[in-house]
Amino acid sequence: MERSILTAVSNARQPRLRGDYSAARADCTIEQDWSAYTAAEHALWRKLYERQMRLVPRYACEEFLHALDRLDLHGGIPRFDAISRKLRRATGWELVAVPGLIPDLAFFEHLANRRFPVTHWLRQPQEAEYIAEPDVFHDFFGHVPLLFDPVYADYMAAYGAGGLKAAQLDSLKHLARLYWYTVEFGLLRTREGLRVYGAGLLSSAGEFLYAAESAEPRRVKFDLERLLRTEYRIDRFQDTYFVIDGFEELIDDTAPDFTPVYARIRRLPPIAPDEATWADVPVRR
Ligand SMILES: [Fe+2]
């Protein structure tokens, strides 16, 4: 089974990161040297893009598809500065190039200031189906379109601020689960049915349909404390997906101060990735 892609928040604990960090600035950013991409890399990007476009229109949320329409990403690896100009006008966000996964605090600092770190290098052709570290295709195709949605864009900035706070409260383990189960693997319930908004799913070859269609995984209504207690696996498809009814709900439910929540769940046992709880509200496909 194809494994799920790792994310920036599972982070810095990764052994043998692939990127060249020697040229990175203090904030972990580098220049995207667009002219250095080869024709073969642009061709591989097009292949990955075309593969996802055969897949995602079926179940991707409309906010993602709407933004994708405006982005014109089919030709090859995009220029971050050109997309940043559009993004600044839309939601005040911009993209910064990074050598790969960066430390948690640097990552949160960027998000809190509406800068989204995008890995500049592309995977190898033999990694088309699965790659252990996020590359430019995952970071860009999966994450960037939704930054054009004003509500989602606010959620991401709030997440960054929450990350800086969680670090002080020694609760990064719990907050990382929020990123994992929303930003990377989140599902959305709409009138038309279940839709996908998580970047790990939108950029994946296999888990996208599994999350949207398979009878195997558990899909439960988003519940903050339940989610923060739920462990996750990085080496296989998810056992449990959390479903929201809209990005406004995500913002509202995560807006209150997490300090008492962290204090409460620290006294409770973690919930295993495949475990059900009595309070779960199942969501049908
Ligand atoms: Fe990601």
PDB file of C-alpha atoms and ligand atoms in Angstrom:
ATOM      1  CA  MET A   1       0.000   0.000   0.000  1.00  0.00           C
ATOM      2  CA  GLU A   2       1.235   3.434  -0.832  1.00  0.00           C
ATOM      3  CA  ARG A   3       2.220   5.382   2.231  1.00  0.00           C
ATOM      4  CA  SER A   4       1.015   8.832   3.080  1.00  0.00           C
ATOM      5  CA  ILE A   5       3.282  11.763   2.443  1.00  0.00           C
ATOM      6  CA  LEU A   6       5.105  13.307   5.375  1.00  0.00           C
ATOM      7  CA  THR A   7       4.489  16.906   6.219  1.00  0.00           C
ATOM      8  CA  ALA A   8       6.378  19.840   7.497  1.00  0.00           C
ATOM      9  CA  VAL A   9       5.047  19.296  10.969  1.00  0.00           C
ATOM     10  CA  SER A  10       6.273  15.755  11.382  1.00  0.00           C
ATOM     11  CA  ASN A  11       9.436  17.589  10.701  1.00  0.00           C
ATOM     12  CA  ALA A  12      13.019  18.077  11.737  1.00  0.00           C
ATOM     13  CA  ARG A  13      13.015  14.621  13.385  1.00  0.00           C
ATOM     14  CA  GLN A  14      13.375  13.151   9.905  1.00  0.00           C
ATOM     15  CA  PRO A  15      16.741  11.476   9.369  1.00  0.00           C
ATOM     16  CA  ARG A  16      18.855  12.350   6.329  1.00  0.00           C
ATOM     17  CA  LEU A  17      16.916  15.235   4.843  1.00  0.00           C
ATOM     18  CA  ARG A  18      17.601  15.520   1.151  1.00  0.00           C
ATOM     19  CA  GLY A  19      17.774  19.290   0.639  1.00  0.00           C
ATOM     20  CA  ASP A  20      20.912  21.423   0.704  1.00  0.00           C
ATOM     21  CA  TYR A  21      20.557  23.554   3.821  1.00  0.00           C
ATOM     22  CA  SER A  22      23.989  25.192   3.532  1.00  0.00           C
ATOM     23  CA  ALA A  23      22.669  28.130   1.481  1.00  0.00           C
ATOM     24  CA  ALA A  24      19.613  28.734   3.674  1.00  0.00           C
ATOM     25  CA  ARG A  25      19.147  32.042   5.469  1.00  0.00           C
ATOM     26  CA  ALA A  26      18.531  32.287   9.224  1.00  0.00           C
ATOM     27  CA  ASP A  27      14.776  31.961   8.599  1.00  0.00           C
ATOM     28  CA  CYS A  28      15.470  28.746   6.618  1.00  0.00           C
ATOM     29  CA  THR A  29      14.493  30.288   3.257  1.00  0.00           C
ATOM     30  CA  ILE A  30      16.497  30.218   0.037  1.00  0.00           C
ATOM     31  CA  GLU A  31      16.014  31.581  -3.475  1.00  0.00           C
ATOM     32  CA  GLN A  32      13.974  29.538  -5.895  1.00  0.00           C
ATOM     33  CA  ASP A  33      16.412  29.311  -8.810  1.00  0.00           C
ATOM     34  CA  TRP A  34      13.723  28.718 -11.416  1.00  0.00           C
ATOM     35  CA  SER A  35      16.180  28.682 -14.336  1.00  0.00           C
ATOM     36  CA  ALA A  36      17.945  25.687 -12.755  1.00  0.00           C
ATOM     37  CA  TYR A  37      14.992  23.324 -13.275  1.00  0.00           C
ATOM     38  CA  THR A  38      15.652  20.982 -16.181  1.00  0.00           C
ATOM     39  CA  ALA A  39      13.293  20.190 -19.053  1.00  0.00           C
ATOM     40  CA  ALA A  40      12.953  16.689 -17.589  1.00  0.00           C
ATOM     41  CA  GLU A  41      11.835  18.159 -14.247  1.00  0.00           C
ATOM     42  CA  HIS A  42       9.213  20.353 -15.899  1.00  0.00           C
ATOM     43  CA  ALA A  43       8.040  17.286 -17.846  1.00  0.00           C
ATOM     44  CA  LEU A  44       7.761  15.263 -14.627  1.00  0.00           C
ATOM     45  CA  TRP A  45       5.776  18.100 -13.018  1.00  0.00           C
ATOM     46  CA  ARG A  46       3.385  18.047 -16.012  1.00  0.00           C
ATOM     47  CA  LYS A  47       2.999  14.301 -15.668  1.00  0.00           C
ATOM     48  CA  LEU A  48       2.189  14.592 -11.943  1.00  0.00           C
ATOM     49  CA  TYR A  49      -0.160  17.504 -12.611  1.00  0.00           C
ATOM     50  CA  GLU A  50      -2.025  15.626 -15.343  1.00  0.00           C
ATOM     51  CA  ARG A  51      -2.334  12.555 -13.123  1.00  0.00           C
ATOM     52  CA  GLN A  52      -3.891  14.587 -10.304  1.00  0.00           C
ATOM     53  CA  MET A  53      -6.198  16.400 -12.704  1.00  0.00           C
ATOM     54  CA  ARG A  54      -7.635  13.066 -13.807  1.00  0.00           C
ATOM     55  CA  LEU A  55      -8.347  12.408 -10.138  1.00  0.00           C
ATOM     56  CA  VAL A  56      -9.100  15.488  -8.092  1.00  0.00           C
ATOM     57  CA  PRO A  57     -12.003  17.175  -9.920  1.00  0.00           C
ATOM     58  CA  ARG A  58     -14.205  14.351  -8.700  1.00  0.00           C
ATOM     59  CA  TYR A  59     -13.824  14.898  -4.961  1.00  0.00           C
ATOM     60  CA  ALA A  60     -11.663  17.983  -4.330  1.00  0.00           C
ATOM     61  CA  CYS A  61     -13.501  20.778  -2.530  1.00  0.00           C
ATOM     62  CA  GLU A  62     -14.721  23.569  -4.752  1.00  0.00           C
ATOM     63  CA  GLU A  63     -12.497  26.197  -3.081  1.00  0.00           C
ATOM     64  CA  PHE A  64      -9.451  24.188  -4.217  1.00  0.00           C
ATOM     65  CA  LEU A  65     -10.719  23.655  -7.757  1.00  0.00           C
ATOM     66  CA  HIS A  66     -11.725  27.280  -8.097  1.00  0.00           C
ATOM     67  CA  ALA A  67      -8.234  28.480  -7.126  1.00  0.00           C
ATOM     68  CA  LEU A  68      -6.557  25.875  -9.323  1.00  0.00           C
ATOM     69  CA  ASP A  69      -8.428  27.276 -12.323  1.00  0.00           C
ATOM     70  CA  ARG A  70      -6.820  30.661 -11.771  1.00  0.00           C
ATOM     71  CA  LEU A  71      -3.314  29.329 -11.272  1.00  0.00           C
ATOM     72  CA  ASP A  72      -2.410  27.876 -14.634  1.00  0.00           C
ATOM     73  CA  LEU A  73      -0.063  25.234 -13.218  1.00  0.00           C
ATOM     74  CA  HIS A  74      -0.148  22.772 -16.086  1.00  0.00           C
ATOM     75  CA  GLY A  75       2.915  24.033 -17.997  1.00  0.00           C
ATOM     76  CA  GLY A  76       5.673  23.152 -15.529  1.00  0.00           C
ATOM     77  CA  ILE A  77       7.101  23.972 -12.117  1.00  0.00           C
ATOM     78  CA  PRO A  78       5.674  27.399 -11.236  1.00  0.00           C
ATOM     79  CA  ARG A  79       7.629  30.519 -10.365  1.00  0.00           C
ATOM     80  CA  PHE A  80       7.009  31.235  -6.687  1.00  0.00           C
ATOM     81  CA  ASP A  81       7.363  35.015  -7.122  1.00  0.00           C
ATOM     82  CA  ALA A  82       4.650  35.153  -9.798  1.00  0.00           C
ATOM     83  CA  ILE A  83       2.230  33.155  -7.662  1.00  0.00           C
ATOM     84  CA  SER A  84       3.122  35.239  -4.592  1.00  0.00           C
ATOM     85  CA  ARG A  85       2.025  38.391  -6.431  1.00  0.00           C
ATOM     86  CA  LYS A  86      -1.418  36.868  -7.031  1.00  0.00           C
ATOM     87  CA  LEU A  87      -1.606  35.459  -3.539  1.00  0.00           C
ATOM     88  CA  ARG A  88      -0.723  38.760  -1.840  1.00  0.00           C
ATOM     89  CA  ARG A  89      -3.595  40.428  -3.656  1.00  0.00           C
ATOM     90  CA  ALA A  90      -6.016  37.640  -2.752  1.00  0.00           C
ATOM     91  CA  THR A  91      -5.295  36.897   0.912  1.00  0.00           C
ATOM     92  CA  GLY A  92      -2.056  38.636   1.935  1.00  0.00           C
ATOM     93  CA  TRP A  93      -0.030  35.402   1.781  1.00  0.00           C
ATOM     94  CA  GLU A  94       3.223  34.820  -0.093  1.00  0.00           C
ATOM     95  CA  LEU A  95       5.403  31.818  -0.850  1.00  0.00           C
ATOM     96  CA  VAL A  96       8.962  31.342   0.369  1.00  0.00           C
ATOM     97  CA  ALA A  97      11.309  28.696  -1.003  1.00  0.00           C
ATOM     98  CA  VAL A  98      12.896  26.296   1.484  1.00  0.00           C
ATOM     99  CA  PRO A  99      15.410  23.427   1.104  1.00  0.00           C
ATOM    100  CA  GLY A 100      12.875  20.931   2.520  1.00  0.00           C
ATOM    101  CA  LEU A 101      11.423  20.292   5.963  1.00  0.00           C
ATOM    102  CA  ILE A 102      12.372  23.059   8.379  1.00  0.00           C
ATOM    103  CA  PRO A 103      12.326  23.211  12.205  1.00  0.00           C
ATOM    104  CA  ASP A 104       8.919  23.627  13.824  1.00  0.00           C
ATOM    105  CA  LEU A 105       9.474  27.124  15.176  1.00  0.00           C
ATOM    106  CA  ALA A 106      10.706  28.513  11.859  1.00  0.00           C
ATOM    107  CA  PHE A 107       7.733  26.861  10.154  1.00  0.00           C
ATOM    108  CA  PHE A 108       5.205  28.345  12.597  1.00  0.00           C
ATOM    109  CA  GLU A 109       6.857  31.779  12.385  1.00  0.00           C
ATOM    110  CA  HIS A 110       6.408  31.769   8.608  1.00  0.00           C
ATOM    111  CA  LEU A 111       2.767  30.675   8.795  1.00  0.00           C
ATOM    112  CA  ALA A 112       1.916  33.219  11.486  1.00  0.00           C
ATOM    113  CA  ASN A 113       3.282  35.906   9.154  1.00  0.00           C
ATOM    114  CA  ARG A 114       1.433  34.581   6.102  1.00  0.00           C
ATOM    115  CA  ARG A 115       4.462  33.085   4.388  1.00  0.00           C
ATOM    116  CA  PHE A 116       4.037  29.533   3.152  1.00  0.00           C
ATOM    117  CA  PRO A 117       7.284  27.528   2.923  1.00  0.00           C
ATOM    118  CA  VAL A 118       7.488  25.554  -0.324  1.00  0.00           C
ATOM    119  CA  THR A 119      10.241  23.008  -0.927  1.00  0.00           C
ATOM    120  CA  HIS A 120      12.030  24.023  -4.121  1.00  0.00           C
ATOM    121  CA  TRP A 121      13.161  20.624  -5.427  1.00  0.00           C
ATOM    122  CA  LEU A 122      11.106  18.055  -7.325  1.00  0.00           C
ATOM    123  CA  ARG A 123      11.030  14.326  -6.669  1.00  0.00           C
ATOM    124  CA  GLN A 124      12.797  11.794  -8.935  1.00  0.00           C
ATOM    125  CA  PRO A 125      10.783  10.008 -11.678  1.00  0.00           C
ATOM    126  CA  GLN A 126      10.851   6.743  -9.704  1.00  0.00           C
ATOM    127  CA  GLU A 127       9.150   8.577  -6.823  1.00  0.00           C
ATOM    128  CA  ALA A 128       6.096   9.594  -8.848  1.00  0.00           C
ATOM    129  CA  GLU A 129       3.811   7.395  -6.715  1.00  0.00           C
ATOM    130  CA  TYR A 130       5.324   8.015  -3.314  1.00  0.00           C
ATOM    131  CA  ILE A 131       7.938  10.251  -1.744  1.00  0.00           C
ATOM    132  CA  ALA A 132       8.953  10.295   1.914  1.00  0.00           C
ATOM    133  CA  GLU A 133       9.700  14.022   2.136  1.00  0.00           C
ATOM    134  CA  PRO A 134       7.422  16.756   0.800  1.00  0.00           C
ATOM    135  CA  ASP A 135       8.698  18.105  -2.536  1.00  0.00           C
ATOM    136  CA  VAL A 136       7.611  21.077  -4.634  1.00  0.00           C
ATOM    137  CA  PHE A 137       4.736  19.116  -6.133  1.00  0.00           C
ATOM    138  CA  HIS A 138       3.223  18.182  -2.780  1.00  0.00           C
ATOM    139  CA  ASP A 139       3.839  21.586  -1.221  1.00  0.00           C
ATOM    140  CA  PHE A 140       2.601  23.516  -4.211  1.00  0.00           C
ATOM    141  CA  PHE A 141      -0.199  21.495  -5.724  1.00  0.00           C
ATOM    142  CA  GLY A 142      -1.483  20.282  -2.365  1.00  0.00           C
ATOM    143  CA  HIS A 143      -1.213  23.410  -0.242  1.00  0.00           C
ATOM    144  CA  VAL A 144      -1.013  26.591  -2.308  1.00  0.00           C
ATOM    145  CA  PRO A 145      -4.432  26.702  -4.056  1.00  0.00           C
ATOM    146  CA  LEU A 146      -6.378  26.801  -0.778  1.00  0.00           C
ATOM    147  CA  LEU A 147      -4.288  29.746   0.446  1.00  0.00           C
ATOM    148  CA  PHE A 148      -6.380  31.746  -2.051  1.00  0.00           C
ATOM    149  CA  ASP A 149      -9.487  31.057   0.031  1.00  0.00           C
ATOM    150  CA  PRO A 150      -9.808  33.881   2.597  1.00  0.00           C
ATOM    151  CA  VAL A 151     -11.209  31.720   5.414  1.00  0.00           C
ATOM    152  CA  TYR A 152      -8.731  28.897   4.940  1.00  0.00           C
ATOM    153  CA  ALA A 153      -5.914  31.462   4.648  1.00  0.00           C
ATOM    154  CA  ASP A 154      -6.893  32.871   8.042  1.00  0.00           C
ATOM    155  CA  TYR A 155      -6.955  29.375   9.524  1.00  0.00           C
ATOM    156  CA  MET A 156      -3.401  28.688   8.349  1.00  0.00           C
ATOM    157  CA  ALA A 157      -2.094  31.939   9.838  1.00  0.00           C
ATOM    158  CA  ALA A 158      -3.896  31.195  13.109  1.00  0.00           C
ATOM    159  CA  TYR A 159      -2.343  27.721  13.092  1.00  0.00           C
ATOM    160  CA  GLY A 160       1.122  29.276  12.867  1.00  0.00           C
ATOM    161  CA  ALA A 161       0.396  31.549  15.835  1.00  0.00           C
ATOM    162  CA  GLY A 162      -1.002  28.559  17.705  1.00  0.00           C
ATOM    163  CA  GLY A 163       2.187  26.630  16.953  1.00  0.00           C
ATOM    164  CA  LEU A 164       4.390  29.281  18.519  1.00  0.00           C
ATOM    165  CA  LYS A 165       2.195  29.175  21.607  1.00  0.00           C
ATOM    166  CA  ALA A 166       2.058  25.368  21.728  1.00  0.00           C
ATOM    167  CA  ALA A 167       5.865  25.290  21.724  1.00  0.00           C
ATOM    168  CA  GLN A 168       5.896  27.387  24.906  1.00  0.00           C
ATOM    169  CA  LEU A 169       3.299  25.097  26.466  1.00  0.00           C
ATOM    170  CA  ASP A 170       5.191  21.948  25.485  1.00  0.00           C
ATOM    171  CA  SER A 171       2.188  20.797  23.435  1.00  0.00           C
ATOM    172  CA  LEU A 172       3.605  20.542  19.932  1.00  0.00           C
ATOM    173  CA  LYS A 173       2.810  16.836  19.794  1.00  0.00           C
ATOM    174  CA  HIS A 174      -0.877  17.600  20.216  1.00  0.00           C
ATOM    175  CA  LEU A 175      -0.960  20.585  17.885  1.00  0.00           C
ATOM    176  CA  ALA A 176       0.862  18.670  15.131  1.00  0.00           C
ATOM    177  CA  ARG A 177      -2.143  16.324  15.059  1.00  0.00           C
ATOM    178  CA  LEU A 178      -4.383  19.250  14.158  1.00  0.00           C
ATOM    179  CA  TYR A 179      -2.201  20.006  11.129  1.00  0.00           C
ATOM    180  CA  TRP A 180      -2.094  16.367  10.190  1.00  0.00           C
ATOM    181  CA  TYR A 181      -5.828  15.668  10.385  1.00  0.00           C
ATOM    182  CA  THR A 182      -6.970  18.969   8.848  1.00  0.00           C
ATOM    183  CA  VAL A 183      -4.355  20.616   6.603  1.00  0.00           C
ATOM    184  CA  GLU A 184      -2.961  17.300   5.338  1.00  0.00           C
ATOM    185  CA  PHE A 185      -5.825  14.789   5.549  1.00  0.00           C
ATOM    186  CA  GLY A 186      -8.985  16.783   6.106  1.00  0.00           C
ATOM    187  CA  LEU A 187     -12.379  15.981   4.591  1.00  0.00           C
ATOM    188  CA  LEU A 188     -15.269  18.371   4.102  1.00  0.00           C
ATOM    189  CA  ARG A 189     -18.990  17.524   4.110  1.00  0.00           C
ATOM    190  CA  THR A 190     -20.965  19.403   1.457  1.00  0.00           C
ATOM    191  CA  ARG A 191     -24.455  19.167  -0.052  1.00  0.00           C
ATOM    192  CA  GLU A 192     -22.894  17.321  -2.986  1.00  0.00           C
ATOM    193  CA  GLY A 193     -21.238  14.787  -0.697  1.00  0.00           C
ATOM    194  CA  LEU A 194     -17.854  14.289   0.901  1.00  0.00           C
ATOM    195  CA  ARG A 195     -15.039  16.469  -0.479  1.00  0.00           C
ATOM    196  CA  VAL A 196     -11.292  16.532   0.106  1.00  0.00           C
ATOM    197  CA  TYR A 197      -9.316  19.574   1.281  1.00  0.00           C
ATOM    198  CA  GLY A 198      -6.206  17.971   2.842  1.00  0.00           C
ATOM    199  CA  ALA A 199      -2.995  18.539   0.885  1.00  0.00           C
ATOM    200  CA  GLY A 200      -1.630  15.064   1.610  1.00  0.00           C
ATOM    201  CA  LEU A 201      -4.699  13.662  -0.131  1.00  0.00           C
ATOM    202  CA  LEU A 202      -4.953  16.199  -2.961  1.00  0.00           C
ATOM    203  CA  SER A 203      -1.370  15.528  -4.028  1.00  0.00           C
ATOM    204  CA  SER A 204      -1.450  11.754  -3.557  1.00  0.00           C
ATOM    205  CA  ALA A 205      -1.739   9.059  -6.184  1.00  0.00           C
ATOM    206  CA  GLY A 206      -3.656   6.540  -4.105  1.00  0.00           C
ATOM    207  CA  GLU A 207      -4.981   7.860  -0.814  1.00  0.00           C
ATOM    208  CA  PHE A 208      -7.185  10.493  -2.440  1.00  0.00           C
ATOM    209  CA  LEU A 209      -9.768   7.966  -3.650  1.00  0.00           C
ATOM    210  CA  TYR A 210      -9.306   5.802  -0.576  1.00  0.00           C
ATOM    211  CA  ALA A 211     -10.223   8.707   1.698  1.00  0.00           C
ATOM    212  CA  ALA A 212     -13.190   9.730  -0.409  1.00  0.00           C
ATOM    213  CA  GLU A 213     -14.587   6.352  -1.456  1.00  0.00           C
ATOM    214  CA  SER A 214     -13.350   3.369   0.516  1.00  0.00           C
ATOM    215  CA  ALA A 215     -15.592   1.722   3.092  1.00  0.00           C
ATOM    216  CA  GLU A 216     -12.489   0.835   5.124  1.00  0.00           C
ATOM    217  CA  PRO A 217     -11.484   3.988   7.034  1.00  0.00           C
ATOM    218  CA  ARG A 218     -13.378   5.604   9.889  1.00  0.00           C
ATOM    219  CA  ARG A 219     -14.790   9.067   9.129  1.00  0.00           C
ATOM    220  CA  VAL A 220     -15.886  11.047  12.136  1.00  0.00           C
ATOM    221  CA  LYS A 221     -17.198  14.525  12.708  1.00  0.00           C
ATOM    222  CA  PHE A 222     -14.452  16.982  13.645  1.00  0.00           C
ATOM    223  CA  ASP A 223     -14.111  17.285  17.408  1.00  0.00           C
ATOM    224  CA  LEU A 224     -11.111  19.263  18.611  1.00  0.00           C
ATOM    225  CA  GLU A 225     -10.255  17.359  21.775  1.00  0.00           C
ATOM    226  CA  ARG A 226     -10.827  13.971  20.191  1.00  0.00           C
ATOM    227  CA  LEU A 227      -8.581  14.969  17.312  1.00  0.00           C
ATOM    228  CA  LEU A 228      -5.781  16.368  19.478  1.00  0.00           C
ATOM    229  CA  ARG A 229      -5.675  13.067  21.349  1.00  0.00           C
ATOM    230  CA  THR A 230      -5.551  10.933  18.203  1.00  0.00           C
ATOM    231  CA  GLU A 231      -2.168   9.584  17.163  1.00  0.00           C
ATOM    232  CA  TYR A 232      -1.368   9.132  13.478  1.00  0.00           C
ATOM    233  CA  ARG A 233       0.664   6.868  11.268  1.00  0.00           C
ATOM    234  CA  ILE A 234       2.997   8.343   8.693  1.00  0.00           C
ATOM    235  CA  ASP A 235       3.737   5.071   6.912  1.00  0.00           C
ATOM    236  CA  ARG A 236       0.290   4.050   5.640  1.00  0.00           C
ATOM    237  CA  PHE A 237      -3.110   5.376   4.656  1.00  0.00           C
ATOM    238  CA  GLN A 238      -5.015   6.940   7.536  1.00  0.00           C
ATOM    239  CA  ASP A 239      -7.337   4.816   9.651  1.00  0.00           C
ATOM    240  CA  THR A 240      -9.437   7.804  10.670  1.00  0.00           C
ATOM    241  CA  TYR A 241     -10.426  10.994   8.865  1.00  0.00           C
ATOM    242  CA  PHE A 242     -11.994  14.009  10.564  1.00  0.00           C
ATOM    243  CA  VAL A 243     -14.794  15.720   8.654  1.00  0.00           C
ATOM    244  CA  ILE A 244     -15.682  19.414   8.882  1.00  0.00           C
ATOM    245  CA  ASP A 245     -18.746  21.197   7.502  1.00  0.00           C
ATOM    246  CA  GLY A 246     -16.814  24.233   6.301  1.00  0.00           C
ATOM    247  CA  PHE A 247     -13.683  26.281   6.895  1.00  0.00           C
ATOM    248  CA  GLU A 248     -15.663  28.688   9.090  1.00  0.00           C
ATOM    249  CA  GLU A 249     -16.286  25.805  11.468  1.00  0.00           C
ATOM    250  CA  LEU A 250     -12.568  25.028  11.528  1.00  0.00           C
ATOM    251  CA  ILE A 251     -11.719  28.644  12.370  1.00  0.00           C
ATOM    252  CA  ASP A 252     -14.444  28.900  15.026  1.00  0.00           C
ATOM    253  CA  ASP A 253     -13.658  25.585  16.716  1.00  0.00           C
ATOM    254  CA  THR A 254      -9.935  26.294  16.888  1.00  0.00           C
ATOM    255  CA  ALA A 255     -10.177  29.988  17.824  1.00  0.00           C
ATOM    256  CA  PRO A 256     -10.426  29.613  21.647  1.00  0.00           C
ATOM    257  CA  ASP A 257      -7.279  29.460  23.748  1.00  0.00           C
ATOM    258  CA  PHE A 258      -5.952  25.876  23.711  1.00  0.00           C
ATOM    259  CA  THR A 259      -4.217  26.199  27.100  1.00  0.00           C
ATOM    260  CA  PRO A 260      -7.013  24.527  29.143  1.00  0.00           C
ATOM    261  CA  VAL A 261      -7.503  21.957  26.390  1.00  0.00           C
ATOM    262  CA  TYR A 262      -3.828  20.961  26.485  1.00  0.00           C
ATOM    263  CA  ALA A 263      -4.005  20.723  30.289  1.00  0.00           C
ATOM    264  CA  ARG A 264      -7.059  18.452  30.092  1.00  0.00           C
ATOM    265  CA  ILE A 265      -5.853  16.097  27.372  1.00  0.00           C
ATOM    266  CA  ARG A 266      -2.426  15.739  28.939  1.00  0.00           C
ATOM    267  CA  ARG A 267      -4.156  13.791  31.709  1.00  0.00           C
ATOM    268  CA  LEU A 268      -5.977  11.523  29.244  1.00  0.00           C
ATOM    269  CA  PRO A 269      -4.561   8.575  27.311  1.00  0.00           C
ATOM    270  CA  PRO A 270      -3.894   9.064  23.590  1.00  0.00           C
ATOM    271  CA  ILE A 271      -6.361   7.547  21.116  1.00  0.00           C
ATOM    272  CA  ALA A 272      -4.845   5.029  18.690  1.00  0.00           C
ATOM    273  CA  PRO A 273      -5.158   5.870  14.967  1.00  0.00           C
ATOM    274  CA  ASP A 274      -7.665   3.070  14.380  1.00  0.00           C
ATOM    275  CA  GLU A 275      -9.550   3.363  17.671  1.00  0.00           C
ATOM    276  CA  ALA A 276     -13.234   4.330  17.921  1.00  0.00           C
ATOM    277  CA  THR A 277     -14.600   6.310  20.847  1.00  0.00           C
ATOM    278  CA  TRP A 278     -18.116   6.303  22.266  1.00  0.00           C
ATOM    279  CA  ALA A 279     -18.536   9.984  21.446  1.00  0.00           C
ATOM    280  CA  ASP A 280     -17.626   9.658  17.749  1.00  0.00           C
ATOM    281  CA  VAL A 281     -20.205  10.973  15.313  1.00  0.00           C
ATOM    282  CA  PRO A 282     -19.766   8.847  12.192  1.00  0.00           C
ATOM    283  CA  VAL A 283     -19.964  10.593   8.834  1.00  0.00           C
ATOM    284  CA  ARG A 284     -21.304   8.644   5.876  1.00  0.00           C
ATOM    285  CA  ARG A 285     -19.766   8.933   2.442  1.00  0.00           C
TER     286      ARG A 285
HETATM  287 FE    FE B   1       2.173  19.041   3.414  1.00  0.00          FE
END
